[in-house]
Short mmCIF file of C-alpha atoms in Angstrom, two decimals:
data_model
loop_
_atom_site.label_atom_id
_atom_site.label_comp_id
_atom_site.label_asym_id
_atom_site.label_seq_id
_atom_site.Cartn_x
_atom_site.Cartn_y
_atom_site.Cartn_z
CA MET A 243 -5.13 20.41 -12.87
CA PRO A 244 -2.70 17.86 -11.85
CA TRP A 245 0.68 17.30 -13.51
CA PHE A 246 -0.06 13.91 -14.58
CA ALA A 247 -1.84 11.01 -13.26
CA ILE A 248 -0.94 7.14 -13.32
CA GLU A 249 -4.17 4.39 -12.60
CA GLY A 250 -4.09 0.66 -13.25
CA GLU A 251 -5.41 -2.26 -11.24
CA ALA A 252 -2.08 -2.72 -9.80
CA LEU A 253 0.81 -0.41 -10.47
CA THR A 254 4.33 -2.34 -10.53
CA GLU A 255 7.41 -1.14 -8.60
CA ALA A 256 8.95 -0.04 -12.00
CA GLN A 257 5.38 1.93 -12.75
CA ILE A 258 5.70 3.99 -9.48
CA GLN A 259 9.56 4.43 -9.81
CA GLY A 260 8.89 5.88 -13.20
CA ALA A 261 6.48 8.36 -11.42
CA VAL A 262 8.61 9.31 -9.33
CA GLU A 263 10.82 10.25 -12.03
CA ARG A 264 8.85 11.92 -13.97
CA THR A 265 7.62 14.00 -10.91
CA LEU A 266 11.24 15.30 -10.34
CA GLU A 267 11.94 15.94 -13.97
CA GLU A 268 7.96 18.09 -14.00
CA ALA A 269 9.17 19.80 -10.75
CA ARG A 270 12.71 21.09 -12.23
CA LYS A 271 10.62 22.73 -15.14
CA ARG A 272 7.95 24.00 -13.41
CA ILE A 273 9.02 24.94 -9.27
CA ASN A 274 13.18 25.14 -9.37
CA LYS A 275 15.61 23.86 -12.29
CA ASP A 276 18.17 23.19 -9.31
CA LEU A 277 17.17 21.00 -6.86
CA LYS A 278 20.04 21.72 -3.90
CA ARG A 279 17.87 21.64 -1.10
CA VAL A 280 14.75 18.98 -0.88
CA LEU A 281 12.47 18.27 1.77
CA LEU A 282 10.32 14.99 1.72
CA LEU A 283 7.16 14.67 3.78
CA PRO A 284 5.56 11.04 4.19
CA PRO A 285 3.19 9.79 6.51
CA ASP A 286 4.14 8.43 10.19
CA LEU A 287 3.92 4.26 10.34
CA THR A 288 0.14 4.37 11.16
CA ARG A 289 -0.05 4.63 7.59
CA ALA A 290 2.81 2.59 6.65
CA HIS A 291 0.55 0.03 4.28
CA SER A 292 0.13 2.27 1.73
CA GLY A 293 3.51 2.21 0.51
CA ALA A 294 4.11 5.36 0.93
CA GLY A 295 7.73 5.18 3.08
CA LYS A 296 8.98 2.92 -0.23
CA ILE A 297 7.97 5.62 -2.02
CA THR A 298 9.82 8.28 0.04
CA GLU A 299 12.70 6.19 -0.24
CA MET A 300 12.55 6.20 -3.99
CA PHE A 301 12.37 9.89 -4.11
CA TYR A 302 15.56 10.16 -1.97
CA LYS A 303 17.83 7.93 -4.21
CA ALA A 304 16.66 9.38 -7.20
CA LEU A 305 18.03 13.06 -5.76
CA PRO A 306 21.83 11.71 -5.45
CA ASP A 307 23.44 15.32 -5.54
CA ALA A 308 20.68 17.24 -3.31
CA HIS A 309 20.75 17.61 0.37
CA VAL A 310 17.33 15.93 1.40
CA GLU A 311 15.78 15.95 4.60
CA LEU A 312 12.64 14.24 6.09
CA ILE A 313 9.78 14.70 8.60
CA PRO A 314 7.23 12.77 8.81
CA THR A 315 4.25 14.03 9.17
CA LEU A 316 3.47 12.86 12.92
CA GLY A 317 0.94 15.78 14.41
CA GLN A 318 0.78 14.64 17.57
CA HIS A 319 1.71 11.11 16.91
CA VAL A 320 4.43 9.18 19.05
CA PRO A 321 7.77 10.63 16.95
CA HIS A 322 9.69 7.40 15.39
CA THR A 323 12.57 5.15 16.81
CA GLU A 324 15.35 4.75 14.62
CA ALA A 325 14.20 0.89 14.04
CA GLU A 326 11.06 2.66 13.26
CA ASN A 327 12.39 4.70 10.59
CA LYS A 328 14.54 1.97 9.17
CA TRP A 329 11.82 -0.25 9.16
CA MET A 330 9.66 2.65 6.79
CA PHE A 331 11.95 4.41 4.66
CA GLY A 332 14.65 1.85 4.29
CA SER A 333 17.84 2.97 3.39
CA ILE A 334 17.39 6.83 4.37
CA PRO A 335 19.84 7.42 6.97
CA GLU A 336 18.63 8.50 10.24
CA GLU A 337 20.25 11.68 10.56
CA ARG A 338 18.16 13.01 7.71
CA ILE A 339 15.46 12.50 9.52
CA PHE A 340 13.27 14.61 11.48
CA ALA A 341 10.58 14.60 14.27
CA HIS A 342 8.40 17.09 14.25
CA ASP A 343 7.46 18.34 17.83
CA TRP A 344 4.18 19.47 17.87
CA ARG A 345 4.75 21.52 21.33
CA GLY A 346 7.65 23.39 21.06
CA GLY A 347 9.22 22.31 17.35
CA VAL A 348 6.53 25.29 15.87
CA THR A 349 6.33 28.87 13.90
CA HIS A 350 3.17 31.01 13.58
CA VAL A 351 2.34 31.78 10.46
CA ALA A 352 -1.16 33.16 10.62
CA THR A 353 -4.79 32.63 11.39
CA ILE A 354 -8.02 31.42 9.86
CA PRO A 355 -10.58 33.82 11.00
CA ALA A 356 -13.48 32.69 13.29
CA SER A 357 -15.63 33.92 11.02
CA LEU A 358 -14.63 31.61 8.13
CA VAL A 359 -14.65 28.68 10.46
CA LYS A 360 -18.10 29.85 11.53
CA GLU A 361 -19.63 30.19 7.96
CA THR A 362 -17.85 27.30 6.82
CA THR A 363 -19.78 24.97 9.51
CA ASN A 364 -22.55 26.42 9.36
CA GLY A 365 -22.31 27.90 13.26
CA ALA A 366 -20.90 24.36 14.65
CA ALA A 367 -17.79 26.50 15.66
CA ASP A 368 -17.30 29.79 16.25
CA TRP A 369 -13.35 30.26 16.99
CA GLU A 370 -10.25 30.92 14.77
CA ILE A 371 -7.96 28.45 14.00
CA PRO A 372 -4.10 29.44 14.56
CA VAL A 373 -1.91 28.71 11.57
CA ASP A 374 1.53 27.27 13.64
CA LEU A 375 3.80 24.72 11.31
CA ASN A 376 6.99 23.08 11.54
CA THR A 377 9.48 25.18 12.04
CA LYS A 378 12.07 23.64 9.86
CA LEU A 379 9.48 23.44 7.04
CA MET A 380 9.16 27.30 7.62
CA THR A 381 11.86 29.10 8.37
CA GLU A 382 14.81 26.86 6.27
CA GLN A 383 15.76 27.60 2.62
CA TRP A 384 13.95 24.76 0.44
CA ASP A 385 14.35 24.34 -3.60
CA LEU A 386 11.18 21.90 -3.39
CA ILE A 387 9.01 20.56 -1.04
CA VAL A 388 7.08 16.95 -1.62
CA ASN A 389 4.41 15.99 0.05
CA ILE A 390 3.42 12.39 -0.22
CA GLY A 391 0.15 10.64 1.09
CA HIS A 392 -2.21 8.33 1.24
CA VAL A 393 -5.85 9.13 0.00
CA VAL A 394 -8.32 7.43 1.94
CA PRO A 395 -11.70 8.31 3.79
CA HIS A 396 -10.97 10.30 7.02
CA GLU A 397 -12.75 11.12 10.16
CA VAL A 398 -11.72 14.77 10.58
CA LEU A 399 -11.22 16.19 7.08
CA GLY A 400 -13.55 13.79 4.75
CA PHE A 401 -10.34 12.29 2.76
CA ALA A 402 -6.52 12.15 4.66
CA ASN A 403 -3.45 13.74 2.91
CA HIS A 404 -2.92 16.60 0.69
CA ASN A 405 -2.69 19.97 2.96
CA LYS A 406 -3.76 17.97 5.98
CA ASN A 407 -0.01 17.28 5.80
CA TYR A 408 0.81 20.58 7.04
CA TYR A 409 -2.03 21.74 8.99
CA ILE A 410 -2.66 18.49 11.06
CA GLY A 411 0.87 16.25 10.12
CA LEU A 412 3.30 19.67 10.83
CA GLY A 413 0.56 21.38 12.61
CA GLY A 414 1.37 22.77 16.77
CA LYS A 415 -0.85 21.67 19.49
CA ASP A 416 -3.21 25.08 19.11
CA THR A 417 -3.27 24.43 15.05
CA ILE A 418 -4.35 20.69 16.00
CA CYS A 419 -6.51 21.14 18.86
CA ALA A 420 -8.67 23.83 17.21
CA SER A 421 -9.20 21.83 14.23
CA HIS A 422 -10.07 19.03 16.04
CA ILE A 423 -12.68 20.22 18.01
CA ALA A 424 -14.25 22.12 15.43
CA ALA A 425 -14.78 19.25 13.11
CA ALA A 426 -15.69 17.07 16.26
CA VAL A 427 -18.72 19.62 16.94
CA TYR A 428 -19.73 19.56 13.11
CA GLY A 429 -19.97 15.78 13.25
CA ILE A 430 -17.79 12.99 12.38
CA GLU A 431 -20.57 11.65 10.31
CA ASN A 432 -20.95 14.51 8.46
CA ASN A 433 -17.50 14.47 7.33
CA LEU A 434 -16.27 11.13 6.62
CA GLY A 435 -16.34 10.49 2.75
CA CYS A 436 -16.73 14.26 1.88
CA LEU A 437 -14.54 15.60 -0.54
CA VAL A 438 -14.21 18.90 1.14
CA THR A 439 -15.61 19.23 4.62
CA PRO A 440 -15.85 22.68 6.62
CA LEU A 441 -12.54 22.19 8.10
CA ARG A 442 -10.76 20.97 4.78
CA ALA A 443 -12.36 24.28 2.90
CA CYS A 444 -10.60 26.63 5.63
CA TYR A 445 -6.96 24.89 5.15
CA ASN A 446 -7.39 25.16 1.48
CA TRP A 447 -8.23 28.62 2.05
CA SER A 448 -5.40 29.50 4.20
CA GLU A 449 -3.00 27.32 1.81
CA GLU A 450 -3.85 29.59 -1.03
CA GLU A 451 -3.58 32.92 1.63
CA HIS A 452 -0.65 31.74 3.29
CA LEU A 453 1.66 28.81 1.71
CA LYS A 454 1.63 30.08 -2.23
CA ASP A 455 5.12 30.98 -1.76
CA LEU A 456 6.03 27.24 -0.92
CA PRO A 457 8.07 25.17 -3.70
CA ASP A 458 6.22 22.23 -3.25
CA LEU A 459 3.71 19.64 -4.83
CA TYR A 460 1.70 16.44 -3.93
CA VAL A 461 2.23 13.06 -4.71
CA GLN A 462 -1.34 11.29 -3.94
CA ILE A 463 -1.42 7.78 -3.48
CA VAL A 464 -4.96 5.72 -4.05
CA MET A 465 -5.14 2.14 -3.23
CA HIS A 466 -7.76 -0.83 -3.38
CA ARG A 467 -7.82 -4.37 -3.23
CA ASP A 468 -7.36 -6.87 -5.92
CA ALA A 469 -8.91 -10.02 -7.19
CA ASP A 470 -6.83 -11.43 -4.29
CA ASN A 471 -7.91 -9.37 -1.65
CA LYS A 472 -4.18 -7.67 -1.42
CA LEU A 473 -4.00 -4.22 -0.76
CA VAL A 474 -2.31 -2.45 -4.17
CA THR A 475 -1.72 0.46 -5.46
CA SER A 476 -4.25 1.77 -7.94
CA GLY A 477 -3.56 5.58 -8.42
CA LEU A 478 -0.93 7.89 -8.48
CA PHE A 479 -1.76 11.75 -8.72
CA VAL A 480 1.01 14.25 -8.92
CA GLY A 481 0.54 18.08 -8.88
CA ASP A 482 0.27 21.10 -7.00
CA ASP A 483 -3.19 22.59 -6.81
CA LEU A 484 -6.28 21.27 -5.41
CA GLU A 485 -7.37 19.44 -8.23
CA THR A 486 -4.62 16.81 -7.86
CA TYR A 487 -6.10 16.32 -4.73
CA LEU A 488 -10.06 16.16 -5.56
CA GLN A 489 -9.03 13.65 -8.39
CA ALA A 490 -7.40 11.46 -5.63
CA ALA A 491 -9.86 11.78 -3.57
CA ARG A 492 -12.84 10.70 -6.20
CA LYS A 493 -11.05 7.94 -7.02
CA SER A 494 -10.71 7.17 -3.71
CA ARG A 495 -14.32 7.46 -2.82
CA GLU A 496 -15.26 5.05 -5.83
CA GLN A 497 -12.70 2.22 -4.28
CA ASN A 498 -12.70 2.64 -0.72
CA ILE A 499 -16.21 3.54 0.32
CA ILE A 500 -18.44 0.12 0.67
CA THR A 501 -21.69 0.67 1.14
CA PHE A 502 -24.48 -1.51 2.15
CA GLU A 503 -28.40 -1.37 1.88
CA LYS A 504 -28.92 -3.08 5.41
CA PRO A 505 -26.67 -2.18 8.44
CA LEU A 506 -24.15 -4.82 9.66
CA LYS A 507 -24.81 -6.49 13.21
CA LYS A 508 -21.37 -7.65 13.75
CA VAL A 509 -18.13 -6.05 12.34
CA VAL A 510 -14.40 -7.62 13.05
CA ALA A 511 -11.98 -5.18 12.57
CA VAL A 512 -8.31 -6.09 13.20
CA MET A 513 -5.41 -3.66 13.69
CA GLN A 514 -1.76 -4.39 13.18
CA PRO A 515 0.72 -4.55 15.64
CA ASP A 516 3.41 -3.17 14.08
CA GLU A 517 1.06 0.17 13.03
CA PHE A 518 -1.46 0.68 16.07
CA ARG A 519 -0.29 0.71 19.34
CA ALA A 520 -2.90 2.95 21.03
CA THR A 521 -6.46 3.49 20.74
CA TRP A 522 -5.89 7.25 19.70
CA VAL A 523 -4.84 5.53 16.38
CA ALA A 524 -6.62 2.08 16.74
CA ASN A 525 -9.95 4.05 17.04
CA LYS A 526 -9.68 4.03 13.28
CA ALA A 527 -11.82 1.04 13.24
CA VAL A 528 -14.36 2.92 15.11
CA TYR A 529 -14.67 5.61 12.99
CA ARG A 530 -14.60 3.78 9.48
CA THR A 531 -17.39 1.26 10.42
CA ARG A 532 -19.76 3.61 12.26
CA MET A 533 -21.58 4.55 9.46
CA ALA A 534 -22.64 1.03 8.74
CA ILE A 535 -23.39 -0.81 12.13
CA ALA A 536 -26.69 -1.55 12.96
CA ASP A 537 -28.31 0.34 16.50
CA GLY A 538 -27.66 -2.53 19.10
CA GLY A 539 -24.53 -4.23 16.89
CA GLU A 540 -21.14 -4.73 17.74
CA LEU A 541 -17.52 -3.86 16.53
CA LEU A 542 -15.12 -6.04 18.07
CA ILE A 543 -11.71 -4.79 17.62
CA LEU A 544 -8.59 -6.79 17.18
CA ALA A 545 -5.69 -4.79 18.74
CA PRO A 546 -2.76 -7.20 19.77
CA GLY A 547 -0.53 -4.13 19.70
CA VAL A 548 -2.25 -1.83 21.72
CA GLU A 549 -0.79 -0.81 24.94
CA ARG A 550 -1.98 2.70 25.73
CA PHE A 551 -4.84 5.01 24.86
CA GLY A 552 -3.42 8.05 23.82
CA GLU A 553 -0.11 8.91 22.07
CA GLN A 554 0.82 11.53 24.47
CA PRO A 555 0.91 11.21 28.32
CA ASP A 556 -1.40 14.08 28.81
CA VAL A 557 -4.12 12.90 26.22
CA ASP A 558 -3.67 9.01 27.78
CA ALA A 559 -4.59 10.44 31.10
CA LEU A 560 -7.75 12.31 29.55
CA ILE A 561 -9.19 8.95 28.28
CA ARG A 562 -8.57 7.19 30.90
CA LYS A 563 -10.18 9.85 33.12
CA TYR A 564 -13.25 10.62 31.04
CA GLY A 565 -13.67 8.11 28.67
CA TYR A 566 -15.66 7.50 24.94
CA LYS A 567 -18.92 7.90 26.93
CA GLY A 568 -20.89 9.85 24.08
CA THR A 569 -21.13 13.72 22.72
CA PRO A 570 -23.49 15.21 24.97
CA ARG A 571 -21.55 14.45 28.53
CA THR A 572 -18.29 14.85 26.96
CA LEU A 573 -19.06 18.57 25.48
CA GLU A 574 -21.15 19.28 28.78
CA LEU A 575 -18.08 18.43 30.90
CA TYR A 576 -15.53 20.49 28.33
CA LYS A 577 -17.56 23.89 29.54
CA THR A 578 -16.18 23.20 32.89
CA GLU A 579 -13.04 21.00 33.36
CA ALA A 580 -9.87 22.75 32.84
CA ASP A 581 -7.89 19.74 31.93
CA MET A 582 -10.21 19.05 28.96
CA GLN A 583 -10.12 23.17 27.90
CA ALA A 584 -5.99 22.45 27.60
CA ILE A 585 -6.32 19.96 25.21
CA PRO A 586 -9.12 20.01 22.83
CA HIS A 587 -8.19 17.34 19.94
CA GLY A 588 -8.39 15.04 22.89
CA VAL A 589 -12.13 16.17 23.92
CA ALA A 590 -12.50 15.63 20.23
CA HIS A 591 -10.92 12.36 20.05
CA LEU A 592 -13.26 11.05 23.02
CA ILE A 593 -16.27 12.02 21.10
CA HIS A 594 -15.08 10.37 17.39
CA GLY A 595 -14.26 7.35 19.77
CA SER A 596 -17.95 6.99 21.10
CA SER A 597 -20.53 4.72 19.43
CA GLU A 598 -22.93 7.42 21.34
CA GLY A 599 -24.94 4.51 23.11
CA ARG A 600 -25.82 3.04 19.55
CA PHE A 601 -23.62 0.28 19.10
CA THR A 602 -21.31 -2.04 21.52
CA ILE A 603 -17.85 -1.27 20.96
CA THR A 604 -15.53 -4.19 22.20
CA TYR A 605 -11.86 -4.26 22.61
CA ALA A 606 -9.27 -6.91 22.29
CA PRO A 607 -6.14 -5.55 23.26
CA GLY A 608 -2.85 -7.02 23.85
CA HIS A 609 -1.57 -5.18 26.60
CA LEU A 610 -4.34 -3.40 28.20
CA THR A 611 -6.42 -4.71 31.33
CA LYS A 612 -10.18 -5.81 31.74
CA GLU A 613 -10.14 -3.07 34.02
CA GLU A 614 -8.90 -0.62 32.02
CA ILE A 615 -10.74 -1.27 28.71
CA GLU A 616 -14.18 -0.98 30.82
CA GLN A 617 -12.97 2.03 32.43
CA VAL A 618 -13.18 4.04 29.61
CA GLY A 619 -16.78 3.10 28.49
CA TYR A 620 -15.73 -0.22 26.19
CA GLN A 621 -16.32 -4.07 26.79
CA TYR A 622 -13.36 -6.25 27.09
CA ALA A 623 -12.19 -9.47 25.16
CA ASP A 624 -9.63 -11.58 25.52
CA VAL A 625 -7.11 -11.22 22.66
CA LYS A 626 -5.89 -14.49 21.93
CA GLU A 627 -9.18 -15.91 22.54
CA MET A 628 -10.44 -13.61 19.71
CA GLU A 629 -7.48 -14.53 16.97
CA LYS A 630 -8.26 -18.24 18.03
CA ARG A 631 -12.30 -17.80 17.03
CA TYR A 632 -11.18 -15.13 14.30
CA ASP A 633 -8.14 -16.58 12.66
CA ALA A 634 -6.61 -14.17 10.31
CA ALA A 635 -5.51 -17.45 8.52
CA THR A 636 -8.91 -18.62 7.23
CA MET A 637 -10.78 -15.56 7.52
CA LYS A 638 -12.37 -14.07 4.26
CA GLU A 639 -12.46 -9.87 3.56
CA GLY A 640 -16.32 -9.16 4.30
CA TRP A 641 -18.78 -11.93 5.08
CA ASN A 642 -17.97 -14.97 7.04
CA THR A 643 -20.36 -17.64 8.79
CA MET A 644 -18.71 -19.22 11.79
CA PRO A 645 -19.13 -22.55 12.63
CA ASP A 646 -21.68 -22.12 15.40
CA GLY A 647 -23.46 -20.03 12.79
CA GLU A 648 -22.66 -16.63 13.82
CA GLU A 649 -22.62 -14.05 11.02
CA VAL A 650 -19.58 -11.18 10.88
CA PHE A 651 -18.52 -9.11 8.42
CA TYR A 652 -14.44 -9.00 8.94
CA ILE A 653 -12.30 -6.20 7.68
CA SER A 654 -8.47 -6.62 8.00
CA THR A 655 -7.40 -3.41 7.09
CA PRO A 656 -10.50 -0.32 8.78
CA SER A 657 -7.75 2.44 7.86
CA ALA A 658 -7.87 1.58 4.27
CA GLY A 659 -11.31 2.71 3.73
CA LEU A 660 -15.11 3.27 4.58
CA TRP A 661 -17.93 1.30 5.37
CA SER A 662 -21.15 2.73 5.45
CA THR A 663 -25.17 2.06 4.88
CA GLU A 664 -26.31 4.05 1.54
CA ALA A 665 -28.38 6.15 3.51
CA LYS A 666 -25.96 7.65 5.45
CA LEU A 667 -23.65 7.66 3.04
CA ASN A 668 -26.03 9.66 0.58
CA ASN A 669 -28.17 11.60 3.55
CA ALA A 670 -28.47 15.03 1.61
CA SER A 671 -27.92 16.71 4.96
CA ARG A 672 -24.39 15.74 4.39
CA LEU A 673 -22.31 18.96 2.97
CA ASP A 674 -19.40 18.68 0.68
CA LEU A 675 -18.17 22.13 -0.61
CA SER A 676 -16.23 21.09 -3.34
#
């Protein structure tokens, strides 16, 4: 069970500060009374809207006598600049913040056996998943490790955070690749909004088997929209077990999933420029809305910060070469193309980012050309024209009727939720191993 939970319509900064102090009090009782070396593991800037950066700073300030270090759980995302660290983590000194190196900065810990992967995915994936994790995490002595993160519907693990921080956020290339392609072949729409997906079940098993000696705890953040349509913190769940995550995920499922009786004809989604600079992360707009969009419908993504496709040069090249052009084509190419086989997580992304020809995806990027967008299988729109038509200052969250009569469903922060028809979300074939 969680050590404690705080829930409310909108938690105040004082309540959150109190939760930070209580967390450390409990940690001294339950894990280590003498906190000399503490490691904080927050998300990266693509989840800055969660307030996790501010909470991380609160933990740092609450430990003035300890040596505290911080590793943003980047996965294979681009490391933060010093300015970005300051923007997200405030007064934490740059020399205490370490970038995760998913290629060269990991240590092999163990392996999740192929038999378990095959069993949990009902045979969709049948390969082992190596557990290669951040070297600083695994080889240095820590008195306490604090995982801080936003629990929200997620395309690979059903809901984000909990031990995703380790296996993806601080995972090595082979771990991330084997994991993502397993989730992709199992099916993105079989994962979204499930408390325990097959891949998470594998991680849960590995955490019990391989990471049980880590002196760690989880601070799980849940958010929702208040009466003024502002994202606010509605829950903090603190503890060191699976139930801590499950309680947070259940609350997120109640508050962050919007369902519809009928599918939507047109969705307009906005990806903030200070968080989303590549389609690799901006495609959360595709992932989180795909179960709500009608056959023949359209998703328009306003992404003024997008300047590339992949977070890494090899993934960017892969997306440019093969595009988001459907699962059958992508998996057929994966059988023979060496560049695809070298980075399977990139292949998984190509699958996740395709509408499978069911609806149109139109991108309005700030820094990619019409030719570049169309080359990968999307339609192009001019971002300035689209921002003028769908003006954030006048658009309402949800349904809007434009002056010419067009009806659109507007989403200002797609990464904070999941939108689906009731039929798809409640499909009996979707497996939840919770």
